């Protein structure tokens, strides 16, 4: 449901920017941004839900994280960390 | 308008149960904390890629992530060490004191990581 709303907002925003009057271009941009943020918010919520499920499974099974699980998580962190640290404000200007 | 949309997205994302609170062992707590940190880093990477997010907000995310990452990685290594030592203790190859010391180290570093995770989360609001 949330994905559908986010997708609709993105499409509506794009249409407004491309075909609408100039005064609606900014509204279209914000609609697109809203859709993107909601999608990313949902993706973030999915990541936390998956993590919660993983922890619940570990507790139920009476076990601790495996080396493979740690390695997979670290790989994701390293990739996101590299992306964040690569940000250059001068290039953003 | 942008702030309202951003807050809405973060509220949606923030409705999940806190994984750290449901973990039972120190290694599970460490994994839950590291996983939460990773999810926030992934969200931060997305926010930094958006042209409509202000530069100072992006720099704040970058700074909080830079501070937290080495602590998080230390927690990861200490958690793996605890697991390794636990196996050795159960096999009778190491004294239980060694496991207790490793656990205490892990808890100390985990307690340093948790507020840094909150700081990173706060920079995305």
Tab-separated table of C-alpha atoms in Angstrom:
chain	number	residue	atom	x	y	z
A	1	UNK	CA	0.000	0.000	0.000
A	2	UNK	CA	2.729	2.433	1.014
A	3	UNK	CA	4.776	1.430	-2.036
A	4	UNK	CA	1.779	2.134	-4.267
A	5	UNK	CA	1.307	5.573	-2.721
A	6	UNK	CA	5.016	6.366	-3.051
A	7	UNK	CA	5.031	5.200	-6.656
A	8	UNK	CA	1.912	7.228	-7.471
A	9	UNK	CA	3.417	10.341	-5.924
A	10	UNK	CA	6.590	9.863	-7.936
A	11	UNK	CA	4.674	9.458	-11.181
A	12	UNK	CA	2.393	12.399	-10.459
A	13	UNK	CA	5.406	14.527	-9.626
A	14	UNK	CA	7.138	13.594	-12.853
A	15	UNK	CA	4.044	14.349	-14.921
A	16	UNK	CA	3.625	17.714	-13.223
A	17	UNK	CA	7.231	18.633	-13.918
A	18	UNK	CA	7.182	17.506	-17.538
A	19	UNK	CA	3.753	18.543	-18.726
A	20	UNK	CA	2.310	20.895	-16.153
A	21	UNK	CA	2.507	24.674	-16.122
A	22	UNK	CA	5.799	26.101	-14.835
A	23	UNK	CA	4.234	27.055	-11.511
A	24	UNK	CA	3.592	23.365	-10.793
A	25	UNK	CA	7.185	22.289	-11.487
A	26	UNK	CA	8.220	22.855	-7.865
A	27	UNK	CA	5.140	21.000	-6.601
A	28	UNK	CA	5.986	18.162	-8.939
A	29	UNK	CA	9.549	18.074	-7.611
A	30	UNK	CA	8.308	17.904	-4.029
A	31	UNK	CA	5.812	15.173	-4.862
A	32	UNK	CA	8.614	13.150	-6.402
A	33	UNK	CA	10.824	13.763	-3.372
A	34	UNK	CA	7.990	12.753	-1.049
A	35	UNK	CA	7.449	9.545	-2.956
A	36	UNK	CA	11.171	8.806	-2.872
A	37	UNK	CA	11.444	9.497	0.847
A	38	UNK	CA	8.437	7.335	1.638
A	39	UNK	CA	9.931	4.523	-0.456
A	40	UNK	CA	13.263	4.882	1.336
A	41	UNK	CA	11.485	5.153	4.671
A	42	UNK	CA	9.704	1.925	3.850
A	43	UNK	CA	12.989	0.328	2.763
A	44	UNK	CA	14.521	1.434	6.050
A	45	UNK	CA	11.551	-0.003	7.928
A	46	UNK	CA	11.952	-3.263	5.987
A	47	UNK	CA	15.633	-3.466	6.985
A	48	UNK	CA	14.732	-3.000	10.656
A	49	UNK	CA	11.875	-5.501	10.453
A	50	UNK	CA	14.217	-8.063	8.858
A	51	UNK	CA	16.769	-7.428	11.599
A	52	UNK	CA	14.089	-7.834	14.277
A	53	UNK	CA	13.004	-11.119	12.677
A	54	UNK	CA	16.636	-12.305	12.615
A	55	UNK	CA	17.119	-11.485	16.305
A	56	UNK	CA	13.831	-13.157	17.253
A	57	UNK	CA	14.916	-16.273	15.355
A	58	UNK	CA	18.296	-16.299	17.151
A	59	UNK	CA	16.578	-15.973	20.528
A	60	UNK	CA	14.105	-18.751	19.670
A	61	UNK	CA	16.913	-21.022	18.449
A	62	UNK	CA	19.118	-20.182	21.441
A	63	UNK	CA	22.057	-19.224	19.253
A	64	UNK	CA	24.291	-16.261	18.545
A	65	UNK	CA	25.100	-14.694	15.137
A	66	UNK	CA	27.270	-16.793	12.842
A	67	UNK	CA	30.450	-15.551	11.190
A	68	UNK	CA	28.629	-15.480	7.840
A	69	UNK	CA	25.864	-13.313	9.276
A	70	UNK	CA	28.408	-10.904	10.748
A	71	UNK	CA	30.349	-10.786	7.458
A	72	UNK	CA	27.216	-10.041	5.423
A	73	UNK	CA	26.188	-7.248	7.793
A	74	UNK	CA	29.672	-5.723	7.800
A	75	UNK	CA	29.747	-5.750	3.994
A	76	UNK	CA	26.499	-3.723	3.923
A	77	UNK	CA	27.846	-1.293	6.513
A	78	UNK	CA	31.137	-0.857	4.685
A	79	UNK	CA	29.314	-0.083	1.422
A	80	UNK	CA	26.955	2.460	3.001
A	81	UNK	CA	29.806	4.004	5.010
A	82	UNK	CA	31.900	4.416	1.844
A	83	UNK	CA	28.972	6.106	0.090
A	84	UNK	CA	28.431	8.535	2.976
A	85	UNK	CA	32.109	9.353	3.417
A	86	UNK	CA	32.528	9.919	-0.337
A	87	UNK	CA	30.189	12.914	-0.150
A	88	UNK	CA	31.933	16.122	-1.193
A	89	UNK	CA	30.058	19.331	-0.282
A	90	UNK	CA	32.058	21.325	-2.838
A	91	UNK	CA	30.781	19.084	-5.605
A	92	UNK	CA	27.260	19.575	-4.251
A	93	UNK	CA	27.340	23.346	-4.753
B	1	UNK	CA	6.357	20.610	2.960
B	2	UNK	CA	9.732	18.877	2.584
B	3	UNK	CA	10.147	18.659	6.352
B	4	UNK	CA	6.682	17.164	6.751
B	5	UNK	CA	7.372	14.533	4.103
B	6	UNK	CA	10.768	13.711	5.602
B	7	UNK	CA	9.309	13.358	9.085
B	8	UNK	CA	6.512	11.155	7.710
B	9	UNK	CA	9.035	8.873	6.041
B	10	UNK	CA	11.129	8.629	9.187
B	11	UNK	CA	8.057	7.981	11.379
B	12	UNK	CA	7.091	5.132	9.095
B	13	UNK	CA	10.611	3.744	9.321
B	14	UNK	CA	10.757	4.301	13.066
B	15	UNK	CA	7.661	2.287	13.838
B	16	UNK	CA	9.662	-0.955	13.889
B	17	UNK	CA	10.400	-2.731	17.206
B	18	UNK	CA	13.836	-1.966	18.626
B	19	UNK	CA	15.881	-5.114	17.844
B	20	UNK	CA	18.372	-4.418	20.663
B	21	UNK	CA	15.617	-4.633	23.277
B	22	UNK	CA	14.535	-8.144	22.255
B	23	UNK	CA	18.063	-9.604	22.158
B	24	UNK	CA	19.038	-11.833	25.084
B	25	UNK	CA	22.809	-12.401	24.913
B	26	UNK	CA	25.542	-9.779	24.533
B	27	UNK	CA	26.412	-11.133	21.082
B	28	UNK	CA	22.777	-10.856	19.987
B	29	UNK	CA	22.625	-7.302	21.365
B	30	UNK	CA	25.829	-6.445	19.511
B	31	UNK	CA	24.395	-7.838	16.266
B	32	UNK	CA	21.139	-5.936	16.798
B	33	UNK	CA	23.016	-2.699	17.470
B	34	UNK	CA	25.326	-3.168	14.481
B	35	UNK	CA	22.343	-4.045	12.288
B	36	UNK	CA	20.473	-0.943	13.418
B	37	UNK	CA	23.570	1.155	12.719
B	38	UNK	CA	23.846	-0.409	9.252
B	39	UNK	CA	20.183	0.297	8.448
B	40	UNK	CA	20.740	3.933	9.463
B	41	UNK	CA	23.893	4.138	7.345
B	42	UNK	CA	21.941	2.861	4.344
B	43	UNK	CA	19.241	5.447	4.965
B	44	UNK	CA	21.933	8.112	5.372
B	45	UNK	CA	23.542	7.151	2.069
B	46	UNK	CA	20.177	7.680	0.361
B	47	UNK	CA	19.585	11.044	2.014
B	48	UNK	CA	23.056	12.220	1.001
B	49	UNK	CA	22.282	11.345	-2.611
B	50	UNK	CA	19.178	13.582	-2.681
B	51	UNK	CA	19.780	17.044	-4.145
B	52	UNK	CA	17.006	18.564	-2.017
B	53	UNK	CA	18.604	17.675	1.339
B	54	UNK	CA	20.581	20.663	2.674
B	55	UNK	CA	24.382	20.495	2.627
B	56	UNK	CA	24.681	21.052	6.373
B	57	UNK	CA	22.319	18.107	7.013
B	58	UNK	CA	24.445	15.884	4.778
B	59	UNK	CA	27.643	16.982	6.563
B	60	UNK	CA	26.040	16.224	9.939
B	61	UNK	CA	25.145	12.695	8.790
B	62	UNK	CA	28.674	12.217	7.442
B	63	UNK	CA	30.250	13.384	10.699
B	64	UNK	CA	28.028	11.187	12.912
B	65	UNK	CA	28.684	8.159	10.708
B	66	UNK	CA	32.470	8.758	10.712
B	67	UNK	CA	32.479	8.849	14.519
B	68	UNK	CA	30.298	5.759	14.999
B	69	UNK	CA	31.780	3.404	12.396
B	70	UNK	CA	35.080	2.501	14.154
B	71	UNK	CA	33.189	1.904	17.415
B	72	UNK	CA	30.667	-0.289	15.604
B	73	UNK	CA	33.433	-2.320	13.958
B	74	UNK	CA	35.133	-2.788	17.342
B	75	UNK	CA	31.843	-4.090	18.756
B	76	UNK	CA	31.651	-6.537	15.854
B	77	UNK	CA	35.170	-7.880	16.452
B	78	UNK	CA	34.637	-8.145	20.224
B	79	UNK	CA	31.342	-10.029	19.695
B	80	UNK	CA	33.092	-12.500	17.406
B	81	UNK	CA	35.846	-12.866	20.029
B	82	UNK	CA	33.288	-13.626	22.747
B	83	UNK	CA	31.730	-16.339	20.575
B	84	UNK	CA	35.165	-17.828	19.845
B	85	UNK	CA	36.186	-17.851	23.514
B	86	UNK	CA	32.816	-19.300	24.551
B	87	UNK	CA	33.435	-22.299	22.278
B	88	UNK	CA	36.927	-22.732	23.760
B	89	UNK	CA	35.587	-22.497	27.323
B	90	UNK	CA	32.908	-25.093	26.576
B	91	UNK	CA	35.642	-27.357	25.206
B	92	UNK	CA	37.648	-26.831	28.391
B	93	UNK	CA	40.456	-25.140	26.484
B	94	UNK	CA	40.127	-21.743	28.156
B	95	UNK	CA	39.180	-20.589	31.681
B	96	UNK	CA	35.771	-19.037	32.178
B	97	UNK	CA	37.455	-15.868	33.479
B	98	UNK	CA	38.670	-15.183	29.960
B	99	UNK	CA	35.051	-15.302	28.728
B	100	UNK	CA	33.935	-12.976	31.520
B	101	UNK	CA	36.618	-10.430	30.601
B	102	UNK	CA	35.715	-10.625	26.911
B	103	UNK	CA	32.034	-10.135	27.734
B	104	UNK	CA	32.810	-7.124	29.939
B	105	UNK	CA	34.844	-5.565	27.115
B	106	UNK	CA	32.004	-6.134	24.681
B	107	UNK	CA	29.454	-4.511	27.005
B	108	UNK	CA	31.724	-1.500	27.529
B	109	UNK	CA	32.076	-0.872	23.800
B	110	UNK	CA	28.397	-1.603	23.144
B	111	UNK	CA	27.479	1.075	25.686
B	112	UNK	CA	29.681	3.505	23.739
B	113	UNK	CA	28.037	2.586	20.438
B	114	UNK	CA	24.364	2.928	21.423
B	115	UNK	CA	24.379	6.730	21.989
B	116	UNK	CA	26.309	7.192	18.732
B	117	UNK	CA	23.547	5.289	16.936
B	118	UNK	CA	20.987	7.634	18.508
B	119	UNK	CA	23.099	10.600	17.383
B	120	UNK	CA	23.172	9.336	13.783
B	121	UNK	CA	19.419	8.763	13.887
B	122	UNK	CA	18.922	12.279	15.210
B	123	UNK	CA	20.875	13.814	12.330
B	124	UNK	CA	18.338	12.372	9.896
B	125	UNK	CA	15.372	14.195	11.407
